[in-house]
């Protein structure tokens, strides 16, 4: 019979007191200390050799970390994935990281889509046209590698087309993204922008309904605000964008919504409120050039031209946007500085040519430039073609004005009315559009309607342009509208609308 095997751990022990633990010899302790010191030196050398630890990064592509990377890069990744504004430093980190990754893993469709979306966002932030062809290549590579899972790349291609002001193409890609991912809110937000650019107001309404069913994020609220603004629902637009700014947690995203709020405040003549919003946006994101341009525009409205010129200088930077160059040129012209104004107008044309090489359509701003400061016939040619491609409210206004400047007032009135008549889709309350319509009507002898449009323009925003707002006030006086009974004797109607800006936003004209 075999003897049972007993586990040593449970075997009975002699009933004697345990021996006290032996201390390791002193020589062994010294050896351990030396070994630990050597190991620490090796680990320190390895740590120092890592990229960013005092030595150059190795050329080998690092493995994708399991944990999130640096906060800026992680925040940028989250932003571009969600289709919201991202901070410039984080975008730079993210792009460098994804470029390294796709060099080592060229068949990673998801990485190519992220890289392309980051290029689009950086191009939007910096106005650098060089980022857009790179974005196009990256996104089309992603689609080629994984066409059946291309919702991310399709949405980013829609955003790229919006950036290029190619709204029909943006709509095609946004609809493709919706088809691939019907529950993706970002695709509907892009579809709203695309349909706005093509003047399809019914499609905008449908897309907004779908967006709000899926999403109540700050981005969705800001998108709703833009639609409400275009419909002329100022109070609703401002409430939505205020909620968006309050709810946003990322500084770059919140700054973008504050800039939007500042723009809306300026459009209704609440100048001090607009300045506060722009300043708050710049504190959060000093690189937000749209906020700097808004600040400049508001300073010009407050009759602080030298401060406005300095602010425009910061907004323009090394890659100026054509629309900001045009604004600065018109500010110079309003000050009688014709040479400086002409230099800015030349820069608009130069910048538009650079943009065109990257596929960006600047014909709207070029048409506005030529209508007022160049060749009105050329403006009509540019804007007719633009209207055929994407008949938005902004294009209707610009084409109507170009036709007026070219002496074609009968046709001009059709487009000016389309831009300002709510029944035709032009519900936005824009003082410049109202002024344009009024001047067309005045030349056609429609004095009553011209009077109403001029009065409305000056109520909407008495300081809508340093160059054209004084002209609107003068035209209204010339039309001879009776002075209201409550106004002091000798006070003109135009003066009623162009008094000094109030310091209390609540009392600004609504």
Short mmCIF file of C-alpha atoms in Angstrom, two decimals:
data_model
loop_
_atom_site.label_atom_id
_atom_site.label_comp_id
_atom_site.label_asym_id
_atom_site.label_seq_id
_atom_site.Cartn_x
_atom_site.Cartn_y
_atom_site.Cartn_z
CA UNK A 1 0.00 0.00 0.00
CA UNK A 2 1.41 3.35 -1.06
CA UNK A 3 2.08 5.90 1.58
CA UNK A 4 0.01 9.08 1.26
CA UNK A 5 1.88 12.08 -0.02
CA UNK A 6 1.54 15.02 2.30
CA UNK A 7 1.89 18.64 1.27
CA UNK A 8 4.80 20.20 3.09
CA UNK A 9 2.72 23.31 3.82
CA UNK A 10 0.27 21.25 5.86
CA UNK A 11 2.59 18.63 7.30
CA UNK A 12 2.77 18.60 11.09
CA UNK A 13 5.87 20.29 12.48
CA UNK A 14 7.79 19.51 15.59
CA UNK A 15 6.31 21.27 18.55
CA UNK A 16 9.28 23.47 19.11
CA UNK A 17 9.55 27.27 19.14
CA UNK A 18 10.36 28.73 15.69
CA UNK A 19 13.89 29.89 15.17
CA UNK A 20 14.33 33.67 15.00
CA UNK A 21 14.74 35.02 11.41
CA UNK A 22 18.32 35.27 10.29
CA UNK A 23 19.62 38.65 9.22
CA UNK A 24 21.19 38.74 5.78
CA UNK A 25 24.91 39.16 5.90
CA UNK A 26 26.21 42.72 5.56
CA UNK A 27 28.06 41.77 2.36
CA UNK A 28 24.78 40.70 0.72
CA UNK A 29 23.15 44.04 1.63
CA UNK A 30 26.00 45.94 -0.01
CA UNK A 31 25.65 43.86 -3.18
CA UNK A 32 21.92 44.60 -3.34
CA UNK A 33 22.51 48.33 -2.94
CA UNK A 34 25.08 48.32 -5.76
CA UNK A 35 22.74 46.38 -8.04
CA UNK A 36 19.89 48.83 -7.38
CA UNK A 37 22.15 51.77 -8.15
CA UNK A 38 23.20 50.24 -11.46
CA UNK A 39 19.59 49.48 -12.38
CA UNK A 40 18.57 53.05 -11.55
CA UNK A 41 21.30 54.40 -13.82
CA UNK A 42 20.15 52.22 -16.71
CA UNK A 43 16.51 53.27 -16.28
CA UNK A 44 17.53 56.92 -16.10
CA UNK A 45 19.48 56.62 -19.35
CA UNK A 46 16.53 54.98 -21.08
CA UNK A 47 14.15 57.68 -19.77
CA UNK A 48 16.47 60.45 -20.97
CA UNK A 49 16.60 58.89 -24.43
CA UNK A 50 12.82 59.09 -24.86
CA UNK A 51 11.51 61.82 -27.25
CA UNK A 52 11.03 65.11 -25.45
CA UNK A 53 13.36 64.13 -22.53
CA UNK A 54 16.39 66.18 -23.50
CA UNK A 55 17.40 64.26 -26.62
CA UNK A 56 16.11 64.24 -30.20
CA UNK A 57 13.19 61.96 -31.01
CA UNK A 58 14.17 58.71 -32.68
CA UNK A 59 13.17 58.32 -36.32
CA UNK A 60 11.29 55.10 -35.62
CA UNK A 61 7.51 55.54 -35.40
CA UNK A 62 6.36 55.02 -31.79
CA UNK A 63 3.69 52.54 -30.90
CA UNK A 64 0.20 53.90 -30.27
CA UNK A 65 -0.08 54.39 -26.50
CA UNK A 66 -2.83 52.54 -24.70
CA UNK A 67 -3.52 55.55 -22.51
CA UNK A 68 -4.38 59.04 -23.84
CA UNK A 69 -1.44 61.11 -24.99
CA UNK A 70 -0.62 64.70 -24.01
CA UNK A 71 -3.69 66.73 -22.97
CA UNK A 72 -3.49 69.03 -26.01
CA UNK A 73 -3.35 66.16 -28.46
CA UNK A 74 -6.10 64.24 -26.67
CA UNK A 75 -8.35 67.30 -26.62
CA UNK A 76 -7.71 67.93 -30.32
CA UNK A 77 -8.51 64.30 -31.16
CA UNK A 78 -11.77 64.54 -29.23
CA UNK A 79 -12.65 67.83 -30.94
CA UNK A 80 -11.98 66.80 -34.54
CA UNK A 81 -13.81 63.50 -33.98
CA UNK A 82 -16.85 65.39 -32.69
CA UNK A 83 -16.61 68.10 -35.35
CA UNK A 84 -16.10 70.98 -32.92
CA UNK A 85 -13.41 73.72 -32.79
CA UNK A 86 -9.98 72.59 -31.59
CA UNK A 87 -7.06 74.56 -30.15
CA UNK A 88 -4.16 75.19 -32.52
CA UNK A 89 -1.34 73.75 -30.34
CA UNK A 90 -3.24 70.51 -29.82
CA UNK A 91 -3.95 70.26 -33.55
CA UNK A 92 -0.27 70.61 -34.31
CA UNK A 93 0.55 67.76 -31.88
CA UNK A 94 -2.22 65.58 -33.25
CA UNK A 95 -1.18 66.09 -36.87
CA UNK A 96 2.47 65.27 -36.12
CA UNK A 97 1.42 62.15 -34.23
CA UNK A 98 -0.91 60.89 -36.96
CA UNK A 99 1.63 61.64 -39.69
CA UNK A 100 4.17 59.44 -37.91
CA UNK A 101 1.58 56.73 -37.40
CA UNK A 102 0.37 56.51 -41.01
CA UNK A 103 3.95 56.36 -42.27
CA UNK A 104 4.37 53.17 -40.27
CA UNK A 105 0.79 51.90 -40.76
CA UNK A 106 -0.29 53.12 -44.20
CA UNK A 107 -3.39 50.89 -44.28
CA UNK A 108 -4.99 52.32 -41.13
CA UNK A 109 -8.12 53.96 -42.58
CA UNK A 110 -9.19 55.42 -39.25
CA UNK A 111 -5.83 57.16 -38.74
CA UNK A 112 -5.98 58.66 -42.24
CA UNK A 113 -9.49 59.99 -41.50
CA UNK A 114 -8.35 61.60 -38.25
CA UNK A 115 -5.32 63.13 -39.98
CA UNK A 116 -7.48 64.56 -42.76
CA UNK A 117 -10.02 66.03 -40.33
CA UNK A 118 -7.19 67.61 -38.33
CA UNK A 119 -5.77 69.19 -41.50
CA UNK A 120 -9.21 70.64 -42.30
CA UNK A 121 -9.56 72.14 -38.83
CA UNK A 122 -6.05 73.59 -38.85
CA UNK A 123 -6.69 75.07 -42.29
CA UNK A 124 -9.85 76.68 -40.96
CA UNK A 125 -8.03 78.06 -37.93
CA UNK A 126 -4.96 79.42 -39.73
CA UNK A 127 -6.43 80.18 -43.20
CA UNK A 128 -3.47 78.27 -44.64
CA UNK A 129 -4.59 76.88 -48.01
CA UNK A 130 -1.70 74.39 -48.01
CA UNK A 131 -3.49 72.23 -45.43
CA UNK A 132 -6.52 71.64 -47.66
CA UNK A 133 -4.95 69.58 -50.48
CA UNK A 134 -3.20 67.51 -47.80
CA UNK A 135 -6.57 66.97 -46.11
CA UNK A 136 -8.12 65.90 -49.41
CA UNK A 137 -5.40 63.29 -50.02
CA UNK A 138 -5.62 61.88 -46.50
CA UNK A 139 -9.41 61.59 -46.53
CA UNK A 140 -9.58 59.99 -49.97
CA UNK A 141 -6.92 57.51 -48.85
CA UNK A 142 -9.11 56.62 -45.87
CA UNK A 143 -12.11 56.06 -48.14
CA UNK A 144 -10.11 53.93 -50.55
CA UNK A 145 -8.93 51.70 -47.71
CA UNK A 146 -12.35 51.32 -46.08
CA UNK A 147 -15.25 52.61 -48.20
CA UNK A 148 -17.85 50.72 -46.17
CA UNK A 149 -16.75 52.43 -42.94
CA UNK A 150 -16.21 55.86 -44.40
CA UNK A 151 -18.60 57.98 -42.30
CA UNK A 152 -15.72 59.81 -40.59
CA UNK A 153 -13.92 60.51 -43.85
CA UNK A 154 -17.14 61.54 -45.64
CA UNK A 155 -18.02 63.99 -42.86
CA UNK A 156 -14.51 65.45 -42.95
CA UNK A 157 -14.72 65.79 -46.75
CA UNK A 158 -17.96 67.73 -46.25
CA UNK A 159 -16.17 70.00 -43.78
CA UNK A 160 -13.35 70.43 -46.29
CA UNK A 161 -15.82 71.44 -49.00
CA UNK A 162 -17.44 73.96 -46.63
CA UNK A 163 -13.98 75.39 -45.96
CA UNK A 164 -13.49 75.73 -49.72
CA UNK A 165 -16.93 77.35 -50.06
CA UNK A 166 -18.00 74.53 -52.39
CA UNK A 167 -21.42 73.96 -50.89
CA UNK A 168 -22.89 71.57 -53.52
CA UNK A 169 -19.94 69.22 -52.95
CA UNK A 170 -20.28 69.68 -49.20
CA UNK A 171 -23.90 68.61 -49.44
CA UNK A 172 -22.99 65.48 -51.42
CA UNK A 173 -20.44 64.37 -48.83
CA UNK A 174 -22.65 65.28 -45.86
CA UNK A 175 -25.51 63.22 -47.31
CA UNK A 176 -23.09 60.32 -47.81
CA UNK A 177 -22.03 60.58 -44.17
CA UNK A 178 -25.68 60.60 -43.06
CA UNK A 179 -26.36 57.49 -45.12
CA UNK A 180 -23.39 55.65 -43.60
CA UNK A 181 -24.12 56.80 -40.02
CA UNK A 182 -27.74 58.00 -39.67
CA UNK A 183 -27.31 58.63 -35.95
CA UNK A 184 -24.24 60.80 -36.36
CA UNK A 185 -25.09 64.36 -35.32
CA UNK A 186 -21.97 65.89 -36.88
CA UNK A 187 -23.13 64.89 -40.36
CA UNK A 188 -26.42 66.76 -39.92
CA UNK A 189 -24.58 69.87 -38.69
CA UNK A 190 -22.49 69.82 -41.87
CA UNK A 191 -25.59 69.24 -43.98
CA UNK A 192 -27.10 72.39 -42.45
CA UNK A 193 -24.05 74.43 -43.48
CA UNK A 194 -24.08 72.96 -46.98
CA UNK A 195 -27.80 73.57 -47.53
CA UNK A 196 -27.47 77.12 -46.20
CA UNK A 197 -24.73 77.71 -48.77
CA UNK A 198 -26.93 76.40 -51.58
CA UNK A 199 -29.97 78.38 -50.45
CA UNK A 200 -32.13 75.32 -49.72
CA UNK A 201 -33.98 76.64 -46.66
CA UNK A 202 -36.41 73.71 -46.48
CA UNK A 203 -33.54 71.22 -46.34
CA UNK A 204 -31.92 73.34 -43.60
CA UNK A 205 -35.11 73.08 -41.52
CA UNK A 206 -35.31 69.29 -42.00
CA UNK A 207 -31.66 68.80 -41.10
CA UNK A 208 -31.98 70.97 -38.00
CA UNK A 209 -34.95 68.91 -36.82
CA UNK A 210 -32.90 65.72 -37.22
CA UNK A 211 -29.90 67.26 -35.48
CA UNK A 212 -31.91 68.35 -32.43
CA UNK A 213 -33.51 64.91 -32.16
CA UNK A 214 -30.06 63.35 -31.87
CA UNK A 215 -28.03 65.92 -30.00
CA UNK A 216 -28.37 68.70 -27.44
CA UNK A 217 -24.66 69.37 -27.09
CA UNK A 218 -23.17 72.89 -27.15
CA UNK A 219 -22.24 72.34 -30.80
CA UNK A 220 -25.85 71.49 -31.69
CA UNK A 221 -27.08 74.60 -29.89
CA UNK A 222 -24.59 76.78 -31.75
CA UNK A 223 -25.73 75.24 -35.03
CA UNK A 224 -29.36 75.94 -34.14
CA UNK A 225 -28.38 79.53 -33.30
CA UNK A 226 -26.93 80.00 -36.79
CA UNK A 227 -30.17 78.78 -38.38
CA UNK A 228 -32.30 81.00 -36.15
CA UNK A 229 -30.08 83.98 -36.97
CA UNK A 230 -30.59 83.35 -40.69
CA UNK A 231 -34.35 83.26 -40.13
CA UNK A 232 -34.26 86.61 -38.34
CA UNK A 233 -35.06 85.11 -34.91
CA UNK A 234 -32.51 87.16 -33.04
CA UNK A 235 -33.61 86.45 -29.49
CA UNK A 236 -33.72 82.71 -30.08
CA UNK A 237 -30.34 82.74 -31.79
CA UNK A 238 -28.72 84.66 -28.96
CA UNK A 239 -30.27 82.42 -26.31
CA UNK A 240 -29.00 79.29 -28.05
CA UNK A 241 -25.46 80.55 -28.52
CA UNK A 242 -25.34 81.81 -24.92
CA UNK A 243 -26.33 78.33 -23.73
CA UNK A 244 -23.70 76.79 -26.00
CA UNK A 245 -20.94 79.02 -24.61
CA UNK A 246 -22.01 78.36 -21.03
CA UNK A 247 -22.11 74.57 -21.51
CA UNK A 248 -18.88 74.16 -23.49
CA UNK A 249 -15.98 72.92 -21.40
CA UNK A 250 -13.04 72.98 -23.84
CA UNK A 251 -11.56 76.50 -24.05
CA UNK A 252 -11.28 76.52 -27.87
CA UNK A 253 -14.88 75.41 -28.31
CA UNK A 254 -16.21 77.91 -25.79
CA UNK A 255 -14.18 80.70 -27.42
CA UNK A 256 -15.74 79.90 -30.80
CA UNK A 257 -19.26 80.24 -29.38
CA UNK A 258 -18.36 83.49 -27.63
CA UNK A 259 -17.10 84.82 -30.97
CA UNK A 260 -20.43 83.81 -32.51
CA UNK A 261 -22.28 85.62 -29.71
CA UNK A 262 -20.13 88.71 -30.27
CA UNK A 263 -20.93 88.66 -33.98
CA UNK A 264 -24.66 88.53 -33.27
CA UNK A 265 -24.39 91.36 -30.76
CA UNK A 266 -22.52 93.51 -33.29
CA UNK A 267 -25.14 92.78 -35.97
CA UNK A 268 -27.82 94.36 -33.80
CA UNK A 269 -25.65 97.32 -32.79
CA UNK A 270 -24.92 96.21 -29.19
CA UNK A 271 -21.31 97.31 -29.47
CA UNK A 272 -20.16 97.13 -25.85
CA UNK A 273 -21.70 93.69 -25.49
CA UNK A 274 -19.95 92.59 -28.67
CA UNK A 275 -16.58 93.82 -27.37
CA UNK A 276 -17.06 91.87 -24.12
CA UNK A 277 -17.78 88.67 -26.01
CA UNK A 278 -14.80 89.09 -28.33
CA UNK A 279 -12.47 89.87 -25.41
CA UNK A 280 -13.69 86.80 -23.51
CA UNK A 281 -13.13 84.64 -26.58
CA UNK A 282 -9.58 85.94 -27.01
CA UNK A 283 -8.75 85.30 -23.36
CA UNK A 284 -9.67 81.65 -23.88
CA UNK A 285 -8.10 81.33 -27.33
CA UNK A 286 -5.69 84.14 -28.28
CA UNK A 287 -5.19 82.58 -31.74
CA UNK A 288 -8.88 82.95 -32.68
CA UNK A 289 -8.53 85.46 -35.51
CA UNK A 290 -12.26 85.70 -36.21
CA UNK A 291 -12.66 87.11 -32.70
CA UNK A 292 -9.83 89.59 -33.33
CA UNK A 293 -11.49 90.68 -36.59
CA UNK A 294 -14.81 91.05 -34.75
CA UNK A 295 -13.06 93.21 -32.18
CA UNK A 296 -11.62 95.37 -34.98
CA UNK A 297 -15.02 95.68 -36.67
CA UNK A 298 -16.61 96.77 -33.40
CA UNK A 299 -13.87 99.30 -32.62
CA UNK A 300 -14.43 100.82 -36.05
CA UNK A 301 -18.15 101.08 -35.26
CA UNK A 302 -17.28 102.83 -31.99
CA UNK A 303 -15.30 105.45 -33.97
CA UNK A 304 -11.95 104.22 -32.62
CA UNK A 305 -10.25 103.75 -36.00
CA UNK A 306 -6.61 103.52 -34.94
CA UNK A 307 -7.41 100.79 -32.42
CA UNK A 308 -9.43 99.06 -35.12
CA UNK A 309 -6.51 99.18 -37.55
CA UNK A 310 -4.20 97.61 -34.95
CA UNK A 311 -6.75 94.88 -34.21
CA UNK A 312 -7.11 94.13 -37.92
CA UNK A 313 -3.34 93.82 -38.13
CA UNK A 314 -3.44 91.08 -35.49
CA UNK A 315 -6.39 89.39 -37.18
CA UNK A 316 -4.70 89.33 -40.58
CA UNK A 317 -1.39 87.79 -39.48
CA UNK A 318 0.71 86.12 -42.16
CA UNK A 319 -2.24 84.41 -43.87
CA UNK A 320 -5.03 87.01 -44.08
CA UNK A 321 -8.57 86.09 -44.99
CA UNK A 322 -9.83 88.04 -48.03
CA UNK A 323 -12.97 89.24 -46.24
CA UNK A 324 -10.89 90.76 -43.43
CA UNK A 325 -8.62 92.49 -45.94
CA UNK A 326 -11.70 93.97 -47.61
CA UNK A 327 -13.02 95.24 -44.28
CA UNK A 328 -9.70 96.92 -43.47
CA UNK A 329 -9.57 98.48 -46.94
CA UNK A 330 -13.04 99.97 -46.48
CA UNK A 331 -12.07 101.29 -43.05
CA UNK A 332 -9.06 103.04 -44.64
CA UNK A 333 -11.28 104.41 -47.41
CA UNK A 334 -13.74 105.79 -44.85
CA UNK A 335 -10.81 107.64 -43.27
CA UNK A 336 -9.75 109.14 -46.62
CA UNK A 337 -6.58 107.01 -46.75
CA UNK A 338 -7.06 105.99 -50.36
CA UNK A 339 -3.55 104.63 -50.94
CA UNK A 340 -3.73 102.27 -47.99
CA UNK A 341 -7.23 101.22 -48.99
CA UNK A 342 -6.07 100.40 -52.51
CA UNK A 343 -3.19 98.34 -51.14
CA UNK A 344 -5.64 96.22 -49.15
CA UNK A 345 -7.88 95.73 -52.18
CA UNK A 346 -4.86 94.51 -54.15
CA UNK A 347 -4.08 92.09 -51.35
CA UNK A 348 -7.64 90.72 -51.56
CA UNK A 349 -7.02 89.79 -55.19
CA UNK A 350 -3.61 88.30 -54.44
CA UNK A 351 -4.96 86.24 -51.57
CA UNK A 352 -7.91 85.04 -53.63
CA UNK A 353 -5.51 83.81 -56.32
CA UNK A 354 -3.55 81.84 -53.70
CA UNK A 355 -6.78 80.35 -52.35
CA UNK A 356 -7.95 79.38 -55.83
CA UNK A 357 -4.82 77.24 -56.27
CA UNK A 358 -5.96 75.24 -53.23
CA UNK A 359 -9.52 74.90 -54.54
CA UNK A 360 -11.03 77.66 -52.37
CA UNK A 361 -13.85 79.69 -53.94
CA UNK A 362 -13.45 83.40 -53.04
CA UNK A 363 -15.74 84.65 -55.82
CA UNK A 364 -18.27 86.06 -53.34
CA UNK A 365 -15.77 88.38 -51.68
CA UNK A 366 -14.14 89.16 -55.04
CA UNK A 367 -17.55 90.10 -56.45
CA UNK A 368 -18.18 92.42 -53.53
CA UNK A 369 -14.74 93.97 -54.00
CA UNK A 370 -15.18 94.55 -57.73
CA UNK A 371 -18.71 95.93 -57.35
CA UNK A 372 -17.62 98.69 -54.97
CA UNK A 373 -13.93 99.22 -55.70
CA UNK A 374 -13.21 97.84 -59.16
CA UNK A 375 -15.03 96.61 -62.25
CA UNK A 376 -18.78 96.24 -61.69
CA UNK A 377 -19.15 94.26 -64.92
CA UNK A 378 -16.57 91.75 -63.69
CA UNK A 379 -18.45 91.56 -60.39
CA UNK A 380 -21.66 90.67 -62.24
CA UNK A 381 -19.85 87.96 -64.21
CA UNK A 382 -18.34 86.38 -61.10
CA UNK A 383 -21.52 86.51 -59.09
CA UNK A 384 -23.82 85.21 -61.84
CA UNK A 385 -21.66 82.10 -62.00
CA UNK A 386 -21.71 81.86 -58.22
CA UNK A 387 -25.50 82.16 -58.20
CA UNK A 388 -25.81 79.34 -60.72
CA UNK A 389 -23.73 77.06 -58.51
CA UNK A 390 -24.92 77.99 -55.04
CA UNK A 391 -27.79 80.49 -54.82
CA UNK A 392 -27.54 81.49 -51.16
CA UNK A 393 -28.93 84.62 -49.52
CA UNK A 394 -25.44 86.15 -49.36
CA UNK A 395 -24.91 85.62 -53.09
CA UNK A 396 -28.37 87.07 -53.87
CA UNK A 397 -27.44 90.26 -52.01
CA UNK A 398 -24.01 90.54 -53.64
CA UNK A 399 -25.31 89.89 -57.16
CA UNK A 400 -28.17 92.37 -56.73
CA UNK A 401 -25.70 95.03 -55.59
CA UNK A 402 -23.29 94.29 -58.44
CA UNK A 403 -26.13 94.62 -60.97
CA UNK A 404 -27.10 97.94 -59.38
CA UNK A 405 -23.53 99.21 -59.60
CA UNK A 406 -23.47 98.10 -63.24
CA UNK A 407 -26.65 100.10 -63.98
CA UNK A 408 -29.04 97.12 -64.22
CA UNK A 409 -31.50 98.14 -61.51
CA UNK A 410 -34.59 96.27 -62.70
CA UNK A 411 -32.83 92.92 -62.44
CA UNK A 412 -30.94 94.06 -59.35
CA UNK A 413 -34.20 94.54 -57.46
CA UNK A 414 -35.16 90.88 -57.91
CA UNK A 415 -32.01 89.71 -56.18
CA UNK A 416 -32.03 92.45 -53.53
CA UNK A 417 -35.59 91.49 -52.65
CA UNK A 418 -34.68 87.79 -52.50
CA UNK A 419 -31.95 88.63 -49.97
CA UNK A 420 -34.25 90.65 -47.68
CA UNK A 421 -37.77 89.28 -48.12
CA UNK A 422 -38.66 86.61 -45.58
CA UNK A 423 -41.15 85.01 -47.98
CA UNK A 424 -38.29 84.36 -50.42
CA UNK A 425 -36.03 82.91 -47.75
CA UNK A 426 -34.06 86.03 -46.91
CA UNK A 427 -35.28 86.37 -43.35
CA UNK A 428 -31.91 87.40 -41.93
CA UNK A 429 -31.85 90.90 -40.46
CA UNK A 430 -28.72 92.30 -42.08
CA UNK A 431 -28.26 96.06 -42.25
CA UNK A 432 -25.97 95.89 -45.29
CA UNK A 433 -28.51 93.87 -47.28
CA UNK A 434 -31.28 96.33 -46.33
CA UNK A 435 -29.12 99.27 -47.35
CA UNK A 436 -28.36 97.66 -50.72
CA UNK A 437 -32.04 97.09 -51.45
CA UNK A 438 -32.89 100.65 -50.45
CA UNK A 439 -30.36 102.15 -52.84
CA UNK A 440 -31.68 100.04 -55.73
CA UNK A 441 -35.23 101.15 -54.93
CA UNK A 442 -34.20 104.78 -54.66
CA UNK A 443 -32.69 104.70 -58.15
CA UNK A 444 -35.88 103.10 -59.47
CA UNK A 445 -37.98 105.90 -57.93
CA UNK A 446 -39.54 103.65 -55.25
CA UNK A 447 -39.08 106.28 -52.57
CA UNK A 448 -41.48 104.87 -49.99
CA UNK A 449 -39.96 101.41 -49.97
CA UNK A 450 -36.43 102.85 -50.07
CA UNK A 451 -37.26 104.99 -47.05
CA UNK A 452 -38.52 101.97 -45.13
CA UNK A 453 -35.47 99.89 -45.99
CA UNK A 454 -33.03 102.63 -45.00
CA UNK A 455 -34.83 103.17 -41.70
CA UNK A 456 -34.78 99.41 -41.09
CA UNK A 457 -31.06 99.20 -41.88
CA UNK A 458 -30.26 101.91 -39.36
CA UNK A 459 -32.48 100.27 -36.76
CA UNK A 460 -30.87 96.90 -37.36
CA UNK A 461 -27.37 98.30 -36.82
CA UNK A 462 -26.69 102.02 -37.15
CA UNK A 463 -22.93 101.32 -37.45
CA UNK A 464 -22.99 98.43 -39.90
CA UNK A 465 -20.12 99.79 -42.02
CA UNK A 466 -17.69 102.70 -41.60
CA UNK A 467 -18.02 103.34 -45.33
CA UNK A 468 -21.72 102.72 -46.03
CA UNK A 469 -23.59 103.51 -42.79
CA UNK A 470 -22.97 107.27 -43.14
CA UNK A 471 -24.17 107.02 -46.74
CA UNK A 472 -27.37 105.30 -45.54
CA UNK A 473 -28.03 108.07 -43.03
CA UNK A 474 -27.45 110.76 -45.68
CA UNK A 475 -29.73 108.99 -48.17
CA UNK A 476 -32.51 108.74 -45.59
CA UNK A 477 -32.29 112.47 -44.89
CA UNK A 478 -32.39 113.22 -48.61
CA UNK A 479 -35.58 111.19 -49.00
CA UNK A 480 -37.21 113.63 -46.59
CA UNK A 481 -39.09 111.32 -44.28
CA UNK A 482 -41.11 113.42 -41.81
CA UNK A 483 -39.49 113.89 -38.42
CA UNK A 484 -41.32 111.86 -35.71
CA UNK A 485 -43.54 113.99 -33.48
CA UNK A 486 -41.56 113.13 -30.35
CA UNK A 487 -38.19 114.10 -31.84
CA UNK A 488 -36.80 117.56 -30.97
CA UNK A 489 -37.14 120.16 -33.70
CA UNK A 490 -34.23 120.10 -36.11
CA UNK A 491 -33.24 116.49 -35.40
CA UNK A 492 -33.12 114.42 -38.59
CA UNK A 493 -34.52 110.94 -38.93
CA UNK A 494 -31.07 109.59 -39.69
CA UNK A 495 -29.73 111.10 -36.46
CA UNK A 496 -32.36 109.13 -34.56
CA UNK A 497 -30.58 105.94 -35.62
CA UNK A 498 -26.94 107.07 -35.55
CA UNK A 499 -26.63 108.55 -32.07
CA UNK A 500 -23.61 107.54 -30.00
CA UNK A 501 -23.65 103.87 -28.93
CA UNK A 502 -25.33 103.23 -25.63
CA UNK A 503 -23.22 101.77 -22.83
CA UNK A 504 -26.06 99.53 -21.76
CA UNK A 505 -26.61 96.62 -24.17
CA UNK A 506 -30.21 96.14 -23.08
CA UNK A 507 -31.13 99.49 -24.57
CA UNK A 508 -29.60 98.80 -27.98
CA UNK A 509 -31.94 98.71 -30.98
CA UNK A 510 -33.53 95.28 -31.40
#
